Short mmCIF file of C-alpha atoms in Angstrom, two decimals:
data_model
loop_
_atom_site.label_atom_id
_atom_site.label_comp_id
_atom_site.label_asym_id
_atom_site.label_seq_id
_atom_site.Cartn_x
_atom_site.Cartn_y
_atom_site.Cartn_z
CA UNK A 1 -19.99 -11.91 20.68
CA UNK A 2 -16.57 -11.27 19.12
CA UNK A 3 -15.25 -7.98 17.45
CA UNK A 4 -11.80 -7.43 15.78
CA UNK A 5 -9.86 -4.43 16.52
CA UNK A 6 -6.87 -3.71 14.26
CA UNK A 7 -4.05 -1.60 15.17
CA UNK A 8 -0.65 -0.90 13.83
CA UNK A 9 2.13 -1.15 15.77
CA UNK A 10 5.78 1.67 16.14
CA UNK A 11 7.01 -0.63 13.06
CA UNK A 12 5.52 1.49 10.43
CA UNK A 13 8.11 2.99 10.65
CA UNK A 14 9.97 -0.11 8.78
CA UNK A 15 7.23 0.01 5.71
CA UNK A 16 8.43 3.91 5.15
CA UNK A 17 8.06 5.44 2.78
CA UNK A 18 4.34 3.98 1.94
CA UNK A 19 3.28 4.48 5.36
CA UNK A 20 4.06 7.99 6.31
CA UNK A 21 0.97 8.77 5.24
CA UNK A 22 -1.31 5.90 4.64
CA UNK A 23 -1.74 3.70 7.73
CA UNK A 24 -0.92 0.31 8.15
CA UNK A 25 -4.54 -1.51 8.40
CA UNK A 26 -5.30 0.63 5.23
CA UNK A 27 -2.67 -0.57 2.63
CA UNK A 28 -3.05 -2.18 -0.26
CA UNK A 29 -2.42 -5.50 -0.65
CA UNK A 30 -3.72 -8.89 -2.39
CA UNK A 31 -7.28 -8.09 -3.75
CA UNK A 32 -7.88 -5.61 -1.53
CA UNK A 33 -6.55 -3.62 1.48
CA UNK A 34 -5.27 -5.27 4.97
CA UNK A 35 -8.13 -4.45 6.97
CA UNK A 36 -10.99 -5.86 4.76
CA UNK A 37 -8.81 -8.68 4.41
CA UNK A 38 -8.83 -9.29 8.19
CA UNK A 39 -12.92 -8.80 8.64
CA UNK A 40 -13.13 -11.57 5.67
CA UNK A 41 -10.59 -14.19 7.16
CA UNK A 42 -12.12 -13.68 10.24
CA UNK A 43 -15.53 -13.09 9.59
CA UNK A 44 -15.79 -10.83 12.85
CA UNK A 45 -17.94 -7.42 12.49
CA UNK A 46 -15.27 -4.46 13.32
CA UNK A 47 -14.94 -2.90 16.43
CA UNK A 48 -11.70 -0.19 15.26
CA UNK A 49 -8.13 0.89 13.96
CA UNK A 50 -6.16 1.46 16.06
CA UNK A 51 -3.35 3.99 13.99
CA UNK A 52 -1.74 7.48 13.90
CA UNK A 53 -4.46 10.18 13.80
CA UNK A 54 -3.54 12.27 11.60
CA UNK A 55 -2.88 9.52 9.34
CA UNK A 56 -6.02 7.49 9.93
CA UNK A 57 -8.27 11.13 9.90
CA UNK A 58 -6.82 11.37 6.15
CA UNK A 59 -8.06 7.60 5.34
CA UNK A 60 -11.33 9.07 3.67
CA UNK A 61 -12.09 5.56 3.05
CA UNK A 62 -11.86 3.95 6.30
CA UNK A 63 -14.40 1.29 7.26
CA UNK A 64 -16.47 2.41 10.19
CA UNK A 65 -17.30 0.28 12.71
CA UNK A 66 -20.25 -2.48 12.72
CA UNK A 67 -22.96 -1.39 14.32
CA UNK A 68 -24.25 -2.24 17.85
CA UNK A 69 -23.25 -2.33 21.26
CA UNK A 70 -20.51 -3.80 22.29
CA UNK A 71 -20.82 -5.40 25.99
CA UNK A 72 -18.26 -5.52 28.79
CA UNK A 73 -18.22 -9.22 28.70
CA UNK A 74 -17.76 -9.52 24.60
CA UNK A 75 -14.41 -10.92 23.36
CA UNK A 76 -12.04 -8.76 21.30
CA UNK A 77 -9.99 -10.24 19.00
CA UNK A 78 -7.14 -7.27 18.42
CA UNK A 79 -5.00 -7.91 15.23
CA UNK A 80 -1.59 -6.45 14.54
CA UNK A 81 -2.27 -5.20 10.92
CA UNK A 82 1.39 -6.26 9.78
CA UNK A 83 0.41 -9.76 10.84
CA UNK A 84 -0.87 -11.91 7.41
CA UNK A 85 -3.72 -13.89 8.15
CA UNK A 86 -2.63 -17.90 8.14
CA UNK A 87 -3.02 -21.23 10.04
CA UNK A 88 -1.86 -19.43 13.30
CA UNK A 89 -5.24 -18.01 13.57
CA UNK A 90 -6.92 -21.10 14.06
CA UNK A 91 -4.83 -22.25 16.33
CA UNK A 92 -4.83 -18.58 18.17
CA UNK A 93 -8.79 -19.21 18.69
CA UNK A 94 -8.70 -22.47 19.14
CA UNK A 95 -6.64 -21.89 22.27
CA UNK A 96 -9.00 -20.31 25.51
CA UNK A 97 -9.29 -17.36 27.65
CA UNK A 98 -6.88 -14.10 27.54
CA UNK A 99 -4.57 -14.35 25.89
CA UNK A 100 -1.61 -11.85 24.09
CA UNK A 101 -0.50 -13.70 20.93
CA UNK A 102 3.26 -14.06 20.28
CA UNK A 103 4.95 -15.08 17.15
CA UNK A 104 9.58 -14.66 16.68
CA UNK A 105 9.36 -12.34 19.50
CA UNK A 106 6.59 -10.01 17.78
CA UNK A 107 3.47 -9.20 19.29
CA UNK A 108 0.60 -10.48 16.54
CA UNK A 109 -2.74 -9.50 18.64
CA UNK A 110 -4.02 -9.81 21.58
CA UNK A 111 -7.39 -11.73 23.14
CA UNK A 112 -9.37 -10.21 25.81
CA UNK A 113 -12.77 -8.09 26.91
CA UNK A 114 -14.33 -4.86 25.96
CA UNK A 115 -13.98 -4.05 29.25
CA UNK A 116 -10.26 -5.12 29.95
CA UNK A 117 -8.88 -3.35 25.92
CA UNK A 118 -11.62 -0.40 26.37
CA UNK A 119 -9.06 1.84 28.58
CA UNK A 120 -6.63 1.62 25.27
CA UNK A 121 -8.95 2.74 22.60
CA UNK A 122 -7.98 5.79 21.49
CA UNK A 123 -3.55 5.50 21.86
CA UNK A 124 -2.85 4.96 17.72
CA UNK A 125 0.03 3.36 17.52
CA UNK A 126 0.47 2.99 21.50
CA UNK A 127 -2.18 0.53 21.56
CA UNK A 128 0.49 -2.18 21.05
CA UNK A 129 2.81 -0.51 23.77
CA UNK A 130 -1.29 -0.63 25.81
CA UNK A 131 -1.62 -4.21 25.73
CA UNK A 132 1.85 -5.05 27.02
CA UNK A 133 1.14 -3.67 30.32
CA UNK A 134 -2.37 -5.94 30.27
CA UNK A 135 -0.30 -8.71 32.10
CA UNK A 136 -2.01 -10.87 29.74
CA UNK A 137 -0.95 -15.27 29.00
CA UNK A 138 1.42 -15.26 26.67
CA UNK A 139 0.52 -17.64 23.88
CA UNK A 140 3.69 -18.76 21.28
CA UNK A 141 1.87 -19.20 17.81
CA UNK A 142 3.77 -20.27 14.45
CA UNK A 143 4.14 -19.39 11.36
CA UNK A 144 3.69 -15.80 11.55
CA UNK A 145 4.56 -13.40 8.41
CA UNK A 146 4.71 -9.95 9.00
CA UNK A 147 5.07 -7.41 6.74
CA UNK A 148 8.40 -6.06 8.33
CA UNK A 149 9.53 -3.67 4.86
CA UNK A 150 7.90 -2.24 1.77
CA UNK A 151 9.29 -5.13 -0.50
CA UNK A 152 7.38 -7.28 1.34
CA UNK A 153 4.05 -6.29 0.13
CA UNK A 154 5.29 -6.75 -3.66
CA UNK A 155 6.98 -10.29 -2.35
CA UNK A 156 3.92 -11.82 -1.22
CA UNK A 157 1.34 -9.63 -3.33
CA UNK A 158 0.67 -12.73 -5.92
CA UNK A 159 0.13 -15.13 -3.74
CA UNK A 160 -2.22 -12.68 -1.70
CA UNK A 161 -4.80 -12.11 -4.94
CA UNK A 162 -4.53 -15.29 -5.57
CA UNK A 163 -5.65 -16.47 -2.17
CA UNK A 164 -8.57 -13.64 -2.04
CA UNK A 165 -9.92 -14.49 -5.32
CA UNK A 166 -9.67 -18.72 -4.89
CA UNK A 167 -13.38 -20.32 -5.26
CA UNK A 168 -14.32 -16.88 -6.15
CA UNK A 169 -17.42 -17.51 -9.15
CA UNK A 170 -15.91 -15.47 -11.74
CA UNK A 171 -18.80 -12.04 -12.51
CA UNK A 172 -19.07 -10.59 -16.60
CA UNK A 173 -21.47 -7.55 -14.35
CA UNK A 174 -19.28 -4.79 -17.15
CA UNK A 175 -18.78 -4.86 -20.92
CA UNK A 176 -16.95 -7.13 -22.56
CA UNK A 177 -16.34 -6.85 -26.31
CA UNK A 178 -16.82 -8.90 -28.78
CA UNK A 179 -12.92 -9.07 -29.63
CA UNK A 180 -11.60 -9.03 -26.44
CA UNK A 181 -9.91 -12.16 -25.42
CA UNK A 182 -10.11 -14.31 -22.05
CA UNK A 183 -8.00 -17.01 -21.51
CA UNK A 184 -9.81 -18.93 -18.54
CA UNK A 185 -12.60 -16.56 -18.07
CA UNK A 186 -14.24 -19.02 -15.35
CA UNK A 187 -11.15 -16.95 -13.41
CA UNK A 188 -12.37 -13.68 -14.58
CA UNK A 189 -14.27 -10.99 -12.76
CA UNK A 190 -15.21 -7.77 -14.34
CA UNK A 191 -17.47 -5.28 -11.74
CA UNK A 192 -20.39 -3.41 -12.86
CA UNK A 193 -19.89 -0.77 -15.43
CA UNK A 194 -16.34 -1.30 -16.26
CA UNK A 195 -15.76 -1.92 -19.81
CA UNK A 196 -13.32 -4.41 -21.79
CA UNK A 197 -12.48 -2.84 -25.00
CA UNK A 198 -11.45 -4.57 -28.36
CA UNK A 199 -8.46 -5.97 -28.33
CA UNK A 200 -7.77 -6.28 -24.98
CA UNK A 201 -6.15 -9.52 -23.34
CA UNK A 202 -7.04 -10.75 -19.57
CA UNK A 203 -5.16 -13.71 -19.49
CA UNK A 204 -5.64 -15.68 -16.11
CA UNK A 205 -3.99 -18.88 -16.83
CA UNK A 206 -1.57 -18.30 -14.20
CA UNK A 207 -3.96 -16.86 -11.62
CA UNK A 208 -6.57 -14.62 -11.61
CA UNK A 209 -8.11 -11.28 -12.41
CA UNK A 210 -10.18 -9.15 -10.54
CA UNK A 211 -11.61 -6.04 -12.88
CA UNK A 212 -13.79 -3.56 -10.38
CA UNK A 213 -16.61 -1.38 -10.95
CA UNK A 214 -15.85 1.22 -12.69
CA UNK A 215 -12.67 0.48 -14.42
CA UNK A 216 -11.64 0.43 -18.15
CA UNK A 217 -8.84 -1.86 -19.70
CA UNK A 218 -8.41 -0.12 -22.93
CA UNK A 219 -7.73 -2.01 -26.48
CA UNK A 220 -3.26 -3.14 -26.56
CA UNK A 221 -3.58 -3.65 -22.85
CA UNK A 222 -2.80 -7.35 -21.89
CA UNK A 223 -3.51 -8.11 -18.43
CA UNK A 224 -1.78 -11.48 -16.54
CA UNK A 225 -2.89 -12.92 -13.10
CA UNK A 226 -2.84 -12.62 -10.47
CA UNK A 227 -3.64 -9.12 -10.55
CA UNK A 228 -6.03 -6.99 -8.90
CA UNK A 229 -7.40 -4.11 -10.15
CA UNK A 230 -9.21 -1.04 -8.46
CA UNK A 231 -12.85 0.78 -8.95
CA UNK A 232 -12.23 3.27 -11.31
CA UNK A 233 -8.82 2.42 -12.50
CA UNK A 234 -8.01 2.72 -16.02
CA UNK A 235 -5.41 0.56 -18.05
CA UNK A 236 -4.14 2.74 -20.83
CA UNK A 237 -2.32 0.37 -23.09
CA UNK A 238 0.51 -1.95 -22.35
CA UNK A 239 1.58 -5.27 -20.53
CA UNK A 240 0.46 -5.42 -16.83
CA UNK A 241 1.50 -8.79 -14.75
CA UNK A 242 0.85 -9.33 -11.20
CA UNK A 243 -0.16 -6.04 -9.77
CA UNK A 244 -2.13 -4.93 -7.26
CA UNK A 245 -3.72 -1.13 -8.21
CA UNK A 246 -6.17 0.37 -5.81
CA UNK A 247 -8.76 3.11 -6.68
CA UNK A 248 -8.73 5.56 -9.45
CA UNK A 249 -5.26 4.71 -11.10
CA UNK A 250 -3.98 5.29 -14.42
CA UNK A 251 -1.48 3.53 -16.23
CA UNK A 252 -0.39 2.49 -19.21
CA UNK A 253 3.90 0.79 -20.11
CA UNK A 254 4.96 -2.20 -19.40
CA UNK A 255 4.54 -2.48 -15.13
CA UNK A 256 5.32 -6.02 -13.70
CA UNK A 257 4.51 -7.29 -9.52
CA UNK A 258 3.45 -3.82 -7.97
CA UNK A 259 1.51 -2.68 -5.30
CA UNK A 260 -0.32 0.73 -5.78
CA UNK A 261 -2.14 1.84 -3.66
CA UNK A 262 -4.32 4.24 -5.40
CA UNK A 263 -4.85 7.76 -7.27
CA UNK A 264 -1.64 7.55 -9.08
CA UNK A 265 -0.94 8.16 -12.60
CA UNK A 266 1.19 6.64 -15.06
CA UNK A 267 -0.26 7.21 -18.39
CA UNK A 268 2.67 6.78 -21.12
CA UNK A 269 6.16 4.67 -21.50
CA UNK A 270 8.07 3.29 -19.39
CA UNK A 271 9.02 0.04 -16.94
CA UNK A 272 7.69 -0.47 -13.00
CA UNK A 273 8.87 -3.16 -11.32
CA UNK A 274 8.75 -4.95 -7.94
CA UNK A 275 7.90 -1.66 -6.21
CA UNK A 276 5.46 -0.13 -4.00
CA UNK A 277 3.97 2.67 -5.21
CA UNK A 278 1.48 5.29 -2.71
CA UNK A 279 -1.07 7.59 -3.51
CA UNK A 280 -1.25 10.94 -5.57
CA UNK A 281 2.09 9.77 -7.19
CA UNK A 282 2.24 11.23 -11.26
CA UNK A 283 5.05 9.71 -12.79
CA UNK A 284 6.19 11.24 -15.63
CA UNK A 285 6.63 9.76 -19.53
CA UNK A 286 9.21 7.46 -19.71
CA UNK A 287 10.07 6.93 -15.83
CA UNK A 288 11.46 3.76 -15.79
CA UNK A 289 12.80 2.07 -12.46
CA UNK A 290 15.31 -0.84 -12.04
CA UNK A 291 14.97 -3.63 -10.35
CA UNK A 292 18.12 -6.21 -10.85
CA UNK A 293 21.02 -4.97 -10.25
CA UNK A 294 24.71 -5.90 -12.83
CA UNK A 295 25.40 -8.76 -10.70
CA UNK A 296 21.93 -10.41 -9.63
CA UNK A 297 23.23 -9.45 -5.86
CA UNK A 298 20.79 -9.07 -2.94
CA UNK A 299 19.65 -5.20 -3.55
CA UNK A 300 19.94 -2.27 -0.09
CA UNK A 301 17.85 -0.36 0.63
CA UNK A 302 17.28 2.55 2.44
CA UNK A 303 14.37 2.65 5.11
CA UNK A 304 13.49 5.47 7.98
CA UNK A 305 17.23 6.96 7.11
CA UNK A 306 18.66 3.57 7.46
CA UNK A 307 20.17 1.10 4.74
CA UNK A 308 19.87 -2.24 5.44
CA UNK A 309 20.05 -5.61 2.55
CA UNK A 310 16.47 -6.79 1.33
CA UNK A 311 17.89 -10.02 0.68
CA UNK A 312 16.25 -10.17 -2.43
CA UNK A 313 17.74 -9.86 -5.89
CA UNK A 314 14.31 -8.09 -7.38
CA UNK A 315 13.76 -5.20 -5.65
CA UNK A 316 12.19 -1.89 -8.11
CA UNK A 317 11.75 1.43 -5.79
CA UNK A 318 9.70 2.25 -2.92
CA UNK A 319 7.22 5.73 -3.64
CA UNK A 320 5.76 8.44 -1.27
CA UNK A 321 2.65 9.82 -1.85
CA UNK A 322 1.78 12.60 -3.75
CA UNK A 323 5.68 12.02 -5.60
CA UNK A 324 6.67 13.40 -9.37
CA UNK A 325 8.70 12.61 -11.93
CA UNK A 326 9.49 14.39 -14.50
CA UNK A 327 9.53 13.29 -17.71
CA UNK A 328 12.50 10.11 -18.45
CA UNK A 329 13.27 10.26 -14.95
CA UNK A 330 15.62 6.95 -14.56
CA UNK A 331 15.09 5.52 -10.38
CA UNK A 332 18.11 2.57 -9.59
CA UNK A 333 17.51 -0.50 -7.54
CA UNK A 334 16.46 -0.30 -4.86
CA UNK A 335 14.85 3.73 -4.91
CA UNK A 336 13.71 4.78 -1.54
CA UNK A 337 11.74 8.48 -2.75
CA UNK A 338 9.88 10.60 -0.06
CA UNK A 339 6.25 11.68 0.49
CA UNK A 340 5.91 14.86 -1.82
CA UNK A 341 9.35 14.82 -3.09
CA UNK A 342 10.05 15.98 -6.99
CA UNK A 343 12.01 14.55 -9.48
CA UNK A 344 13.34 16.36 -13.20
CA UNK A 345 16.11 15.39 -13.46
CA UNK A 346 15.32 13.78 -16.72
CA UNK A 347 17.83 11.48 -18.02
CA UNK A 348 20.46 10.90 -15.30
CA UNK A 349 19.81 7.94 -12.75
CA UNK A 350 18.13 10.21 -8.93
CA UNK A 351 19.78 9.64 -6.21
CA UNK A 352 18.93 6.35 -4.65
CA UNK A 353 17.01 8.34 -1.77
CA UNK A 354 15.16 11.21 -1.90
CA UNK A 355 14.07 12.11 1.48
CA UNK A 356 10.43 13.60 1.82
CA UNK A 357 9.61 17.15 0.58
CA UNK A 358 12.75 17.42 -1.86
CA UNK A 359 13.31 18.77 -5.15
CA UNK A 360 16.24 16.99 -7.38
CA UNK A 361 16.71 18.82 -10.73
CA UNK A 362 19.78 16.44 -11.42
CA UNK A 363 22.39 18.19 -9.60
CA UNK A 364 21.48 19.43 -6.64
CA UNK A 365 18.46 18.42 -3.60
CA UNK A 366 16.64 21.44 -2.32
CA UNK A 367 13.30 21.55 0.58
CA UNK A 368 10.43 22.11 -1.54
CA UNK A 369 8.11 25.05 -0.36
CA UNK A 370 6.07 23.94 1.48
CA UNK A 371 3.14 26.45 0.38
CA UNK A 372 3.49 25.46 -3.21
CA UNK A 373 3.89 22.15 -2.67
CA UNK A 374 0.29 21.82 -0.61
CA UNK A 375 -1.73 24.40 -3.93
CA UNK A 376 -0.32 21.18 -6.30
CA UNK A 377 -1.60 18.28 -4.00
CA UNK A 378 -4.68 20.25 -3.51
CA UNK A 379 -5.25 20.81 -7.35
CA UNK A 380 -3.76 17.09 -8.15
CA UNK A 381 -6.44 16.05 -5.78
CA UNK A 382 -9.24 18.71 -7.41
CA UNK A 383 -8.80 16.90 -10.46
CA UNK A 384 -10.22 14.04 -9.84
CA UNK A 385 -13.24 14.44 -8.09
CA UNK A 386 -11.40 14.40 -4.77
CA UNK A 387 -11.72 17.48 -1.68
CA UNK A 388 -8.24 18.18 -0.42
CA UNK A 389 -9.29 17.92 3.29
CA UNK A 390 -8.41 19.79 6.56
CA UNK A 391 -7.14 16.16 7.41
CA UNK A 392 -5.18 15.90 4.09
CA UNK A 393 -3.72 19.11 4.61
CA UNK A 394 -2.79 18.75 8.53
CA UNK A 395 -1.44 15.08 7.60
CA UNK A 396 1.06 17.21 5.33
CA UNK A 397 1.90 19.37 7.56
CA UNK A 398 2.60 17.08 10.08
CA UNK A 399 4.26 14.68 8.06
CA UNK A 400 6.72 17.72 6.76
CA UNK A 401 7.92 18.46 10.25
CA UNK A 402 8.39 15.50 11.07
CA UNK A 403 11.29 14.46 8.11
CA UNK A 404 12.70 17.90 8.73
CA UNK A 405 16.01 16.51 9.76
CA UNK A 406 16.01 13.63 7.20
CA UNK A 407 16.65 16.39 4.63
CA UNK A 408 18.73 18.54 6.21
CA UNK A 409 20.58 15.91 7.13
CA UNK A 410 22.15 15.26 3.96
CA UNK A 411 21.00 12.05 3.85
CA UNK A 412 19.85 11.33 0.57
CA UNK A 413 22.70 9.35 -1.77
#
């Protein structure tokens, strides 16, 4: 028997701020998240996930290992969660014997017996370092795409949605009003208990659309595919194009080419484009991102304390979990907003880099008081009937300590 082990490596930091609280395997991408994509792509039962312990503990929807005992000689396919499935996987699986899978100087995974890998279990992000100590024969595989930076999630997301839903039979398990408009209905799937109201438009001519169980699409909402709408998410009017939404979001206005992790609010007008948005974010009315410079040049973005060139002219904002923006907040091209930041300087462009747990009032940056922040986070989650667990609190406290130097160094700009 073969089983799948998914892990994150130390380069999770290059995907900040979206990964500060979210382990890489949990990232929303395409039609689901990375671990679910890998389970579908390999067809293998899940053995486990190796990731940072605090982040993993605070992921309530983490899939459980498949039942059944694993023998010492059973083969384990260990996969770097930042690698995307592709033709390289068949190449790797066709080769025989244990191997360390390498592409472009980065480890994409490994294949080895359970007994060989078992001593590395429980090491979290250090699991890849353990793989390097095993002296497995290196197998060079070609064409591996790694999610290396937050804008990669956006750039490749529409393609991933189309791949995930390719060949999927259209199903209409929810309620579709007779005056709703479905274009290319054979490419539209509507989950159970979902509701599509009169005068809503689902346009799948440019790509498939999946509306999750219990989701709602209100009147005067235009959804353009490819688009994946998570379970329980509500689209409340406006234009929604080529996006992925995790569960429990509340979205209105103009949203284009974005990846929402889940449980986020944008209930009012304002444009959000080419952006990644973490869980429990609340974007106040008229919050707007810029995703294109006036000179059409390549956008530079702050990632893990360093500003780098994205190589792309279309980059919006990368917004960490539990961020709050006040009414009329303006986010510049390539903005990076850290976990727990609070922005309420209406009518002025926010700094391009706002550290985690910072408090920006339009003129100055201060540190968010941790206990007050935690009280707000608890309230926000309980409003959605989600318990603010000890694991959630522990992860946030750890993130507060880990990002203190960024706040105190004056890195915001």
